[in-house]
């Protein structure tokens, strides 16, 4: 089974200052988070990219409300809270996430049981060429390109069987180098042109790319998003 979508793009962060109580780092983080999110009326919520580290130092990208309710958030330190990474989601960004999911999964996008094998990896490779030559070229502004490339990359990482199940001559190296080049050029634009905020979305995307590169480094692919 492929990894599940870790958080709904329309999920707003919870956490506000409790009345008559000293604000915890958790309260302060989400007070500022809400303030920045509401600064752009087009934001409909946030997608978690990296969660709070556990006792073993591992980070989660889960945003499970039931799990959150079981945690004593008052014990989170400022350092733990500062490690959280989010990407704010607009309706256009949400639409692109759904569009790119359908693009990558193809005919099985709405299947309850999906099959992932070497054939799927070939489809991903071919899909990248189509994405570059058809979809990417239609994007006129940096903001349009950001929404599209973020959605495409998020889904590539989410449905990552192609990283592990491929043959040596499939062109994976060329694909990831091409993708990295697209990101490097795109992120040279300032936040205003990209339609993103500096506080959460840019760091969130950078973290997504670092995590993606870590997944790919395990396959000894020679490239860099940085």
JSON list of C-alpha atoms in Angstrom, two decimals:
[
{"chain": "A", "resi": 1, "resn": "UNK", "atom": "CA", "xyz": [0.00, 0.00, 0.00]},
{"chain": "A", "resi": 2, "resn": "UNK", "atom": "CA", "xyz": [1.27, 3.50, -0.74]},
{"chain": "A", "resi": 3, "resn": "UNK", "atom": "CA", "xyz": [1.67, 6.03, 2.07]},
{"chain": "A", "resi": 4, "resn": "UNK", "atom": "CA", "xyz": [-1.59, 7.70, 2.94]},
{"chain": "A", "resi": 5, "resn": "UNK", "atom": "CA", "xyz": [-2.13, 11.39, 2.58]},
{"chain": "A", "resi": 6, "resn": "UNK", "atom": "CA", "xyz": [-0.79, 12.57, 5.93]},
{"chain": "A", "resi": 7, "resn": "UNK", "atom": "CA", "xyz": [-3.03, 15.58, 6.37]},
{"chain": "A", "resi": 8, "resn": "UNK", "atom": "CA", "xyz": [-5.98, 17.12, 4.64]},
{"chain": "A", "resi": 9, "resn": "UNK", "atom": "CA", "xyz": [-4.95, 20.27, 2.83]},
{"chain": "A", "resi": 10, "resn": "UNK", "atom": "CA", "xyz": [-7.97, 22.01, 4.30]},
{"chain": "A", "resi": 11, "resn": "UNK", "atom": "CA", "xyz": [-7.16, 21.17, 7.94]},
{"chain": "A", "resi": 12, "resn": "UNK", "atom": "CA", "xyz": [-6.65, 24.33, 9.98]},
{"chain": "A", "resi": 13, "resn": "UNK", "atom": "CA", "xyz": [-4.23, 24.19, 12.87]},
{"chain": "A", "resi": 14, "resn": "UNK", "atom": "CA", "xyz": [-5.66, 24.12, 16.33]},
{"chain": "A", "resi": 15, "resn": "UNK", "atom": "CA", "xyz": [-4.19, 25.69, 19.41]},
{"chain": "A", "resi": 16, "resn": "UNK", "atom": "CA", "xyz": [-5.12, 29.02, 20.97]},
{"chain": "A", "resi": 17, "resn": "UNK", "atom": "CA", "xyz": [-4.09, 30.72, 24.18]},
{"chain": "A", "resi": 18, "resn": "UNK", "atom": "CA", "xyz": [-5.99, 29.26, 27.11]},
{"chain": "A", "resi": 19, "resn": "UNK", "atom": "CA", "xyz": [-7.88, 31.84, 29.15]},
{"chain": "A", "resi": 20, "resn": "UNK", "atom": "CA", "xyz": [-6.29, 32.87, 32.46]},
{"chain": "A", "resi": 21, "resn": "UNK", "atom": "CA", "xyz": [-3.37, 30.50, 31.96]},
{"chain": "A", "resi": 22, "resn": "UNK", "atom": "CA", "xyz": [0.21, 31.20, 31.07]},
{"chain": "A", "resi": 23, "resn": "UNK", "atom": "CA", "xyz": [0.69, 30.62, 27.37]},
{"chain": "A", "resi": 24, "resn": "UNK", "atom": "CA", "xyz": [2.70, 27.50, 26.57]},
{"chain": "A", "resi": 25, "resn": "UNK", "atom": "CA", "xyz": [5.10, 27.25, 23.61]},
{"chain": "A", "resi": 26, "resn": "UNK", "atom": "CA", "xyz": [2.31, 25.27, 21.89]},
{"chain": "A", "resi": 27, "resn": "UNK", "atom": "CA", "xyz": [-0.18, 28.11, 22.45]},
{"chain": "A", "resi": 28, "resn": "UNK", "atom": "CA", "xyz": [2.30, 30.74, 21.27]},
{"chain": "A", "resi": 29, "resn": "UNK", "atom": "CA", "xyz": [3.22, 28.79, 18.16]},
{"chain": "A", "resi": 30, "resn": "UNK", "atom": "CA", "xyz": [-0.35, 28.38, 16.99]},
{"chain": "A", "resi": 31, "resn": "UNK", "atom": "CA", "xyz": [-1.33, 31.90, 17.94]},
{"chain": "A", "resi": 32, "resn": "UNK", "atom": "CA", "xyz": [1.34, 33.16, 15.54]},
{"chain": "A", "resi": 33, "resn": "UNK", "atom": "CA", "xyz": [0.49, 30.44, 13.02]},
{"chain": "A", "resi": 34, "resn": "UNK", "atom": "CA", "xyz": [-3.16, 31.55, 12.91]},
{"chain": "A", "resi": 35, "resn": "UNK", "atom": "CA", "xyz": [-2.13, 35.18, 12.64]},
{"chain": "A", "resi": 36, "resn": "UNK", "atom": "CA", "xyz": [0.10, 34.53, 9.61]},
{"chain": "A", "resi": 37, "resn": "UNK", "atom": "CA", "xyz": [-2.40, 32.19, 7.97]},
{"chain": "A", "resi": 38, "resn": "UNK", "atom": "CA", "xyz": [-5.22, 34.71, 8.27]},
{"chain": "A", "resi": 39, "resn": "UNK", "atom": "CA", "xyz": [-3.02, 37.40, 6.76]},
{"chain": "A", "resi": 40, "resn": "UNK", "atom": "CA", "xyz": [-3.77, 35.87, 3.38]},
{"chain": "A", "resi": 41, "resn": "UNK", "atom": "CA", "xyz": [-7.56, 35.47, 2.94]},
{"chain": "A", "resi": 42, "resn": "UNK", "atom": "CA", "xyz": [-6.93, 32.87, 0.23]},
{"chain": "A", "resi": 43, "resn": "UNK", "atom": "CA", "xyz": [-5.51, 30.40, 2.77]},
{"chain": "A", "resi": 44, "resn": "UNK", "atom": "CA", "xyz": [-7.99, 27.67, 3.67]},
{"chain": "A", "resi": 45, "resn": "UNK", "atom": "CA", "xyz": [-5.77, 25.72, 6.05]},
{"chain": "A", "resi": 46, "resn": "UNK", "atom": "CA", "xyz": [-2.37, 24.16, 6.53]},
{"chain": "A", "resi": 47, "resn": "UNK", "atom": "CA", "xyz": [-0.68, 20.91, 5.53]},
{"chain": "A", "resi": 48, "resn": "UNK", "atom": "CA", "xyz": [1.79, 19.52, 8.04]},
{"chain": "A", "resi": 49, "resn": "UNK", "atom": "CA", "xyz": [5.15, 18.60, 6.52]},
{"chain": "A", "resi": 50, "resn": "UNK", "atom": "CA", "xyz": [7.09, 17.75, 9.66]},
{"chain": "A", "resi": 51, "resn": "UNK", "atom": "CA", "xyz": [5.61, 17.05, 13.07]},
{"chain": "A", "resi": 52, "resn": "UNK", "atom": "CA", "xyz": [7.08, 17.15, 16.56]},
{"chain": "A", "resi": 53, "resn": "UNK", "atom": "CA", "xyz": [9.93, 14.76, 17.27]},
{"chain": "A", "resi": 54, "resn": "UNK", "atom": "CA", "xyz": [9.30, 11.81, 19.56]},
{"chain": "A", "resi": 55, "resn": "UNK", "atom": "CA", "xyz": [11.52, 10.46, 22.32]},
{"chain": "A", "resi": 56, "resn": "UNK", "atom": "CA", "xyz": [13.67, 8.70, 19.74]},
{"chain": "A", "resi": 57, "resn": "UNK", "atom": "CA", "xyz": [14.29, 11.91, 17.83]},
{"chain": "A", "resi": 58, "resn": "UNK", "atom": "CA", "xyz": [12.15, 10.87, 14.89]},
{"chain": "A", "resi": 59, "resn": "UNK", "atom": "CA", "xyz": [9.77, 13.35, 13.28]},
{"chain": "A", "resi": 60, "resn": "UNK", "atom": "CA", "xyz": [6.20, 12.62, 12.34]},
{"chain": "A", "resi": 61, "resn": "UNK", "atom": "CA", "xyz": [4.23, 14.06, 9.46]},
{"chain": "A", "resi": 62, "resn": "UNK", "atom": "CA", "xyz": [0.95, 12.90, 10.96]},
{"chain": "A", "resi": 63, "resn": "UNK", "atom": "CA", "xyz": [-1.75, 15.40, 11.87]},
{"chain": "A", "resi": 64, "resn": "UNK", "atom": "CA", "xyz": [-4.16, 13.04, 13.59]},
{"chain": "A", "resi": 65, "resn": "UNK", "atom": "CA", "xyz": [-6.65, 14.91, 15.76]},
{"chain": "A", "resi": 66, "resn": "UNK", "atom": "CA", "xyz": [-7.30, 11.93, 18.05]},
{"chain": "A", "resi": 67, "resn": "UNK", "atom": "CA", "xyz": [-3.57, 11.49, 18.61]},
{"chain": "A", "resi": 68, "resn": "UNK", "atom": "CA", "xyz": [-3.19, 15.20, 19.30]},
{"chain": "A", "resi": 69, "resn": "UNK", "atom": "CA", "xyz": [-5.93, 15.07, 21.93]},
{"chain": "A", "resi": 70, "resn": "UNK", "atom": "CA", "xyz": [-4.06, 12.27, 23.75]},
{"chain": "A", "resi": 71, "resn": "UNK", "atom": "CA", "xyz": [-0.88, 14.35, 23.97]},
{"chain": "A", "resi": 72, "resn": "UNK", "atom": "CA", "xyz": [-0.25, 16.80, 26.76]},
{"chain": "A", "resi": 73, "resn": "UNK", "atom": "CA", "xyz": [0.61, 19.76, 24.56]},
{"chain": "A", "resi": 74, "resn": "UNK", "atom": "CA", "xyz": [1.63, 21.85, 27.59]},
{"chain": "A", "resi": 75, "resn": "UNK", "atom": "CA", "xyz": [4.81, 19.75, 27.83]},
{"chain": "A", "resi": 76, "resn": "UNK", "atom": "CA", "xyz": [6.07, 20.65, 24.35]},
{"chain": "A", "resi": 77, "resn": "UNK", "atom": "CA", "xyz": [9.14, 22.87, 24.47]},
{"chain": "A", "resi": 78, "resn": "UNK", "atom": "CA", "xyz": [9.77, 25.92, 22.32]},
{"chain": "A", "resi": 79, "resn": "UNK", "atom": "CA", "xyz": [12.49, 23.94, 20.53]},
{"chain": "A", "resi": 80, "resn": "UNK", "atom": "CA", "xyz": [10.06, 21.15, 19.69]},
{"chain": "A", "resi": 81, "resn": "UNK", "atom": "CA", "xyz": [7.46, 23.58, 18.43]},
{"chain": "A", "resi": 82, "resn": "UNK", "atom": "CA", "xyz": [9.99, 25.43, 16.30]},
{"chain": "A", "resi": 83, "resn": "UNK", "atom": "CA", "xyz": [10.74, 22.16, 14.48]},
{"chain": "A", "resi": 84, "resn": "UNK", "atom": "CA", "xyz": [7.20, 21.99, 13.07]},
{"chain": "A", "resi": 85, "resn": "UNK", "atom": "CA", "xyz": [6.89, 22.65, 9.36]},
{"chain": "A", "resi": 86, "resn": "UNK", "atom": "CA", "xyz": [3.68, 23.55, 7.53]},
{"chain": "A", "resi": 87, "resn": "UNK", "atom": "CA", "xyz": [2.65, 24.65, 4.06]},
{"chain": "A", "resi": 88, "resn": "UNK", "atom": "CA", "xyz": [-0.40, 26.90, 3.89]},
{"chain": "A", "resi": 89, "resn": "UNK", "atom": "CA", "xyz": [-2.97, 25.70, 1.39]},
{"chain": "A", "resi": 90, "resn": "UNK", "atom": "CA", "xyz": [-5.11, 27.91, -0.83]},
{"chain": "A", "resi": 91, "resn": "UNK", "atom": "CA", "xyz": [-8.03, 26.59, -2.86]},
{"chain": "A", "resi": 92, "resn": "UNK", "atom": "CA", "xyz": [-5.89, 26.68, -6.01]},
{"chain": "A", "resi": 93, "resn": "UNK", "atom": "CA", "xyz": [-3.16, 24.72, -4.23]},
{"chain": "A", "resi": 94, "resn": "UNK", "atom": "CA", "xyz": [-5.72, 22.20, -3.00]},
{"chain": "A", "resi": 95, "resn": "UNK", "atom": "CA", "xyz": [-7.08, 21.81, -6.53]},
{"chain": "A", "resi": 96, "resn": "UNK", "atom": "CA", "xyz": [-3.56, 21.24, -7.86]},
{"chain": "A", "resi": 97, "resn": "UNK", "atom": "CA", "xyz": [-2.88, 18.61, -5.20]},
{"chain": "A", "resi": 98, "resn": "UNK", "atom": "CA", "xyz": [-5.95, 16.70, -6.34]},
{"chain": "A", "resi": 99, "resn": "UNK", "atom": "CA", "xyz": [-5.13, 17.21, -10.02]},
{"chain": "A", "resi": 100, "resn": "UNK", "atom": "CA", "xyz": [-1.56, 15.96, -9.63]},
{"chain": "A", "resi": 101, "resn": "UNK", "atom": "CA", "xyz": [-2.71, 12.97, -7.61]},
{"chain": "A", "resi": 102, "resn": "UNK", "atom": "CA", "xyz": [-4.94, 11.96, -10.51]},
{"chain": "A", "resi": 103, "resn": "UNK", "atom": "CA", "xyz": [-2.14, 12.68, -12.99]},
{"chain": "A", "resi": 104, "resn": "UNK", "atom": "CA", "xyz": [0.39, 10.48, -11.18]},
{"chain": "A", "resi": 105, "resn": "UNK", "atom": "CA", "xyz": [-1.96, 7.62, -10.30]},
{"chain": "A", "resi": 106, "resn": "UNK", "atom": "CA", "xyz": [-3.74, 7.60, -13.64]},
{"chain": "A", "resi": 107, "resn": "UNK", "atom": "CA", "xyz": [-6.60, 5.16, -14.08]},
{"chain": "A", "resi": 108, "resn": "UNK", "atom": "CA", "xyz": [-6.29, 3.81, -10.53]},
{"chain": "A", "resi": 109, "resn": "UNK", "atom": "CA", "xyz": [-6.60, 7.21, -8.82]},
{"chain": "A", "resi": 110, "resn": "UNK", "atom": "CA", "xyz": [-10.09, 6.42, -7.52]},
{"chain": "A", "resi": 111, "resn": "UNK", "atom": "CA", "xyz": [-9.56, 2.71, -6.90]},
{"chain": "A", "resi": 112, "resn": "UNK", "atom": "CA", "xyz": [-9.95, 1.44, -3.35]},
{"chain": "A", "resi": 113, "resn": "UNK", "atom": "CA", "xyz": [-7.06, -0.98, -3.95]},
{"chain": "A", "resi": 114, "resn": "UNK", "atom": "CA", "xyz": [-4.11, 0.28, -5.98]},
{"chain": "A", "resi": 115, "resn": "UNK", "atom": "CA", "xyz": [-1.28, -1.70, -7.55]},
{"chain": "A", "resi": 116, "resn": "UNK", "atom": "CA", "xyz": [2.29, -0.41, -7.51]},
{"chain": "A", "resi": 117, "resn": "UNK", "atom": "CA", "xyz": [4.98, -2.25, -9.44]},
{"chain": "A", "resi": 118, "resn": "UNK", "atom": "CA", "xyz": [7.64, -1.63, -12.07]},
{"chain": "A", "resi": 119, "resn": "UNK", "atom": "CA", "xyz": [4.94, -0.73, -14.60]},
{"chain": "A", "resi": 120, "resn": "UNK", "atom": "CA", "xyz": [3.85, 2.11, -12.31]},
{"chain": "A", "resi": 121, "resn": "UNK", "atom": "CA", "xyz": [7.48, 3.28, -12.17]},
{"chain": "A", "resi": 122, "resn": "UNK", "atom": "CA", "xyz": [7.57, 3.45, -15.97]},
{"chain": "A", "resi": 123, "resn": "UNK", "atom": "CA", "xyz": [4.36, 5.48, -15.91]},
{"chain": "A", "resi": 124, "resn": "UNK", "atom": "CA", "xyz": [5.93, 7.92, -13.44]},
{"chain": "A", "resi": 125, "resn": "UNK", "atom": "CA", "xyz": [8.99, 8.35, -15.68]},
{"chain": "A", "resi": 126, "resn": "UNK", "atom": "CA", "xyz": [6.86, 8.93, -18.76]},
{"chain": "A", "resi": 127, "resn": "UNK", "atom": "CA", "xyz": [4.59, 11.20, -16.74]},
{"chain": "A", "resi": 128, "resn": "UNK", "atom": "CA", "xyz": [7.49, 13.47, -15.82]},
{"chain": "A", "resi": 129, "resn": "UNK", "atom": "CA", "xyz": [8.26, 14.09, -19.48]},
{"chain": "A", "resi": 130, "resn": "UNK", "atom": "CA", "xyz": [4.60, 14.91, -20.08]},
{"chain": "A", "resi": 131, "resn": "UNK", "atom": "CA", "xyz": [4.53, 17.16, -17.03]},
{"chain": "A", "resi": 132, "resn": "UNK", "atom": "CA", "xyz": [7.55, 19.14, -18.24]},
{"chain": "A", "resi": 133, "resn": "UNK", "atom": "CA", "xyz": [6.49, 19.44, -21.87]},
{"chain": "A", "resi": 134, "resn": "UNK", "atom": "CA", "xyz": [2.76, 20.01, -21.42]},
{"chain": "A", "resi": 135, "resn": "UNK", "atom": "CA", "xyz": [1.64, 20.99, -17.91]},
{"chain": "A", "resi": 136, "resn": "UNK", "atom": "CA", "xyz": [4.67, 22.98, -16.73]},
{"chain": "A", "resi": 137, "resn": "UNK", "atom": "CA", "xyz": [4.89, 25.01, -19.91]},
{"chain": "A", "resi": 138, "resn": "UNK", "atom": "CA", "xyz": [1.30, 26.18, -19.47]},
{"chain": "A", "resi": 139, "resn": "UNK", "atom": "CA", "xyz": [2.15, 27.80, -16.15]},
{"chain": "A", "resi": 140, "resn": "UNK", "atom": "CA", "xyz": [2.74, 31.51, -16.80]},
{"chain": "A", "resi": 141, "resn": "UNK", "atom": "CA", "xyz": [3.52, 33.02, -13.40]},
{"chain": "A", "resi": 142, "resn": "UNK", "atom": "CA", "xyz": [5.89, 31.92, -10.60]},
{"chain": "A", "resi": 143, "resn": "UNK", "atom": "CA", "xyz": [2.86, 31.50, -8.31]},
{"chain": "A", "resi": 144, "resn": "UNK", "atom": "CA", "xyz": [1.17, 29.14, -10.78]},
{"chain": "A", "resi": 145, "resn": "UNK", "atom": "CA", "xyz": [4.40, 27.21, -11.17]},
{"chain": "A", "resi": 146, "resn": "UNK", "atom": "CA", "xyz": [4.81, 26.95, -7.41]},
{"chain": "A", "resi": 147, "resn": "UNK", "atom": "CA", "xyz": [1.33, 25.52, -6.83]},
{"chain": "A", "resi": 148, "resn": "UNK", "atom": "CA", "xyz": [1.76, 23.04, -9.67]},
{"chain": "A", "resi": 149, "resn": "UNK", "atom": "CA", "xyz": [5.29, 21.88, -8.80]},
{"chain": "A", "resi": 150, "resn": "UNK", "atom": "CA", "xyz": [4.52, 21.62, -5.08]},
{"chain": "A", "resi": 151, "resn": "UNK", "atom": "CA", "xyz": [1.46, 19.46, -5.82]},
{"chain": "A", "resi": 152, "resn": "UNK", "atom": "CA", "xyz": [3.39, 17.31, -8.29]},
{"chain": "A", "resi": 153, "resn": "UNK", "atom": "CA", "xyz": [6.36, 16.80, -5.94]},
{"chain": "A", "resi": 154, "resn": "UNK", "atom": "CA", "xyz": [4.17, 16.12, -2.91]},
{"chain": "A", "resi": 155, "resn": "UNK", "atom": "CA", "xyz": [2.37, 13.34, -4.76]},
{"chain": "A", "resi": 156, "resn": "UNK", "atom": "CA", "xyz": [5.60, 11.92, -6.20]},
{"chain": "A", "resi": 157, "resn": "UNK", "atom": "CA", "xyz": [6.91, 11.64, -2.65]},
{"chain": "A", "resi": 158, "resn": "UNK", "atom": "CA", "xyz": [3.64, 10.27, -1.31]},
{"chain": "A", "resi": 159, "resn": "UNK", "atom": "CA", "xyz": [3.34, 7.51, -3.92]},
{"chain": "A", "resi": 160, "resn": "UNK", "atom": "CA", "xyz": [7.02, 6.63, -3.85]},
{"chain": "A", "resi": 161, "resn": "UNK", "atom": "CA", "xyz": [7.12, 3.03, -5.09]},
{"chain": "A", "resi": 162, "resn": "UNK", "atom": "CA", "xyz": [8.93, 4.25, -8.22]},
{"chain": "A", "resi": 163, "resn": "UNK", "atom": "CA", "xyz": [11.93, 5.23, -6.06]},
{"chain": "A", "resi": 164, "resn": "UNK", "atom": "CA", "xyz": [12.53, 1.64, -5.01]},
{"chain": "A", "resi": 165, "resn": "UNK", "atom": "CA", "xyz": [11.00, -0.42, -7.81]},
{"chain": "A", "resi": 166, "resn": "UNK", "atom": "CA", "xyz": [12.79, 0.54, -11.00]},
{"chain": "A", "resi": 167, "resn": "UNK", "atom": "CA", "xyz": [15.30, -0.88, -13.44]},
{"chain": "A", "resi": 168, "resn": "UNK", "atom": "CA", "xyz": [18.71, 0.70, -13.89]},
{"chain": "A", "resi": 169, "resn": "UNK", "atom": "CA", "xyz": [18.09, 2.14, -17.33]},
{"chain": "A", "resi": 170, "resn": "UNK", "atom": "CA", "xyz": [14.68, 3.70, -16.63]},
{"chain": "A", "resi": 171, "resn": "UNK", "atom": "CA", "xyz": [15.97, 7.25, -16.44]},
{"chain": "A", "resi": 172, "resn": "UNK", "atom": "CA", "xyz": [15.30, 7.92, -12.76]},
{"chain": "A", "resi": 173, "resn": "UNK", "atom": "CA", "xyz": [18.55, 9.90, -12.46]},
{"chain": "A", "resi": 174, "resn": "UNK", "atom": "CA", "xyz": [17.56, 12.21, -15.30]},
{"chain": "A", "resi": 175, "resn": "UNK", "atom": "CA", "xyz": [14.10, 12.66, -13.87]},
{"chain": "A", "resi": 176, "resn": "UNK", "atom": "CA", "xyz": [15.17, 13.69, -10.36]},
{"chain": "A", "resi": 177, "resn": "UNK", "atom": "CA", "xyz": [17.92, 15.94, -11.70]},
{"chain": "A", "resi": 178, "resn": "UNK", "atom": "CA", "xyz": [15.35, 17.63, -13.93]},
{"chain": "A", "resi": 179, "resn": "UNK", "atom": "CA", "xyz": [12.94, 18.02, -11.02]},
{"chain": "A", "resi": 180, "resn": "UNK", "atom": "CA", "xyz": [15.68, 19.44, -8.79]},
{"chain": "A", "resi": 181, "resn": "UNK", "atom": "CA", "xyz": [16.63, 21.95, -11.48]},
{"chain": "A", "resi": 182, "resn": "UNK", "atom": "CA", "xyz": [13.03, 23.12, -11.76]},
{"chain": "A", "resi": 183, "resn": "UNK", "atom": "CA", "xyz": [12.88, 23.73, -8.01]},
{"chain": "A", "resi": 184, "resn": "UNK", "atom": "CA", "xyz": [16.22, 25.53, -7.87]},
{"chain": "A", "resi": 185, "resn": "UNK", "atom": "CA", "xyz": [15.16, 27.96, -10.59]},
{"chain": "A", "resi": 186, "resn": "UNK", "atom": "CA", "xyz": [11.68, 28.45, -9.13]},
{"chain": "A", "resi": 187, "resn": "UNK", "atom": "CA", "xyz": [12.81, 29.15, -5.55]},
{"chain": "A", "resi": 188, "resn": "UNK", "atom": "CA", "xyz": [15.06, 31.98, -6.76]},
{"chain": "A", "resi": 189, "resn": "UNK", "atom": "CA", "xyz": [11.85, 34.00, -7.01]},
{"chain": "A", "resi": 190, "resn": "UNK", "atom": "CA", "xyz": [10.87, 36.00, -3.95]},
{"chain": "A", "resi": 191, "resn": "UNK", "atom": "CA", "xyz": [7.92, 35.00, -1.77]},
{"chain": "A", "resi": 192, "resn": "UNK", "atom": "CA", "xyz": [5.61, 37.65, -3.17]},
{"chain": "A", "resi": 193, "resn": "UNK", "atom": "CA", "xyz": [6.05, 36.38, -6.71]},
{"chain": "A", "resi": 194, "resn": "UNK", "atom": "CA", "xyz": [5.55, 32.78, -5.56]},
{"chain": "A", "resi": 195, "resn": "UNK", "atom": "CA", "xyz": [2.41, 33.70, -3.62]},
{"chain": "A", "resi": 196, "resn": "UNK", "atom": "CA", "xyz": [3.73, 32.23, -0.37]},
{"chain": "A", "resi": 197, "resn": "UNK", "atom": "CA", "xyz": [4.67, 33.40, 3.12]},
{"chain": "A", "resi": 198, "resn": "UNK", "atom": "CA", "xyz": [8.23, 33.46, 4.45]},
{"chain": "A", "resi": 199, "resn": "UNK", "atom": "CA", "xyz": [7.35, 32.24, 7.94]},
{"chain": "A", "resi": 200, "resn": "UNK", "atom": "CA", "xyz": [5.77, 28.84, 7.23]},
{"chain": "A", "resi": 201, "resn": "UNK", "atom": "CA", "xyz": [5.27, 27.91, 3.59]},
{"chain": "A", "resi": 202, "resn": "UNK", "atom": "CA", "xyz": [8.80, 28.51, 2.28]},
{"chain": "A", "resi": 203, "resn": "UNK", "atom": "CA", "xyz": [10.45, 26.63, 5.20]},
{"chain": "A", "resi": 204, "resn": "UNK", "atom": "CA", "xyz": [7.79, 23.93, 4.82]},
{"chain": "A", "resi": 205, "resn": "UNK", "atom": "CA", "xyz": [8.56, 23.41, 1.14]},
{"chain": "A", "resi": 206, "resn": "UNK", "atom": "CA", "xyz": [12.31, 23.40, 1.81]},
{"chain": "A", "resi": 207, "resn": "UNK", "atom": "CA", "xyz": [11.70, 20.69, 4.44]},
{"chain": "A", "resi": 208, "resn": "UNK", "atom": "CA", "xyz": [9.59, 18.68, 1.99]},
{"chain": "A", "resi": 209, "resn": "UNK", "atom": "CA", "xyz": [12.45, 18.79, -0.52]},
{"chain": "A", "resi": 210, "resn": "UNK", "atom": "CA", "xyz": [15.01, 17.81, 2.13]},
{"chain": "A", "resi": 211, "resn": "UNK", "atom": "CA", "xyz": [12.88, 14.82, 3.13]},
{"chain": "A", "resi": 212, "resn": "UNK", "atom": "CA", "xyz": [12.37, 13.89, -0.51]},
{"chain": "A", "resi": 213, "resn": "UNK", "atom": "CA", "xyz": [16.10, 14.12, -1.17]},
{"chain": "A", "resi": 214, "resn": "UNK", "atom": "CA", "xyz": [16.76, 11.91, 1.85]},
{"chain": "A", "resi": 215, "resn": "UNK", "atom": "CA", "xyz": [14.42, 9.27, 0.40]},
{"chain": "A", "resi": 216, "resn": "UNK", "atom": "CA", "xyz": [16.21, 9.46, -2.94]},
{"chain": "A", "resi": 217, "resn": "UNK", "atom": "CA", "xyz": [19.71, 9.53, -1.42]},
{"chain": "A", "resi": 218, "resn": "UNK", "atom": "CA", "xyz": [19.03, 6.04, -0.09]},
{"chain": "A", "resi": 219, "resn": "UNK", "atom": "CA", "xyz": [18.95, 4.92, -3.72]},
{"chain": "A", "resi": 220, "resn": "UNK", "atom": "CA", "xyz": [22.33, 6.66, -4.32]},
{"chain": "A", "resi": 221, "resn": "UNK", "atom": "CA", "xyz": [20.92, 9.07, -6.87]},
{"chain": "A", "resi": 222, "resn": "UNK", "atom": "CA", "xyz": [23.36, 11.87, -7.68]},
{"chain": "A", "resi": 223, "resn": "UNK", "atom": "CA", "xyz": [21.51, 15.19, -7.45]},
{"chain": "A", "resi": 224, "resn": "UNK", "atom": "CA", "xyz": [20.60, 18.00, -5.07]},
{"chain": "A", "resi": 225, "resn": "UNK", "atom": "CA", "xyz": [17.58, 20.23, -4.49]},
{"chain": "A", "resi": 226, "resn": "UNK", "atom": "CA", "xyz": [19.81, 22.80, -2.77]}
]
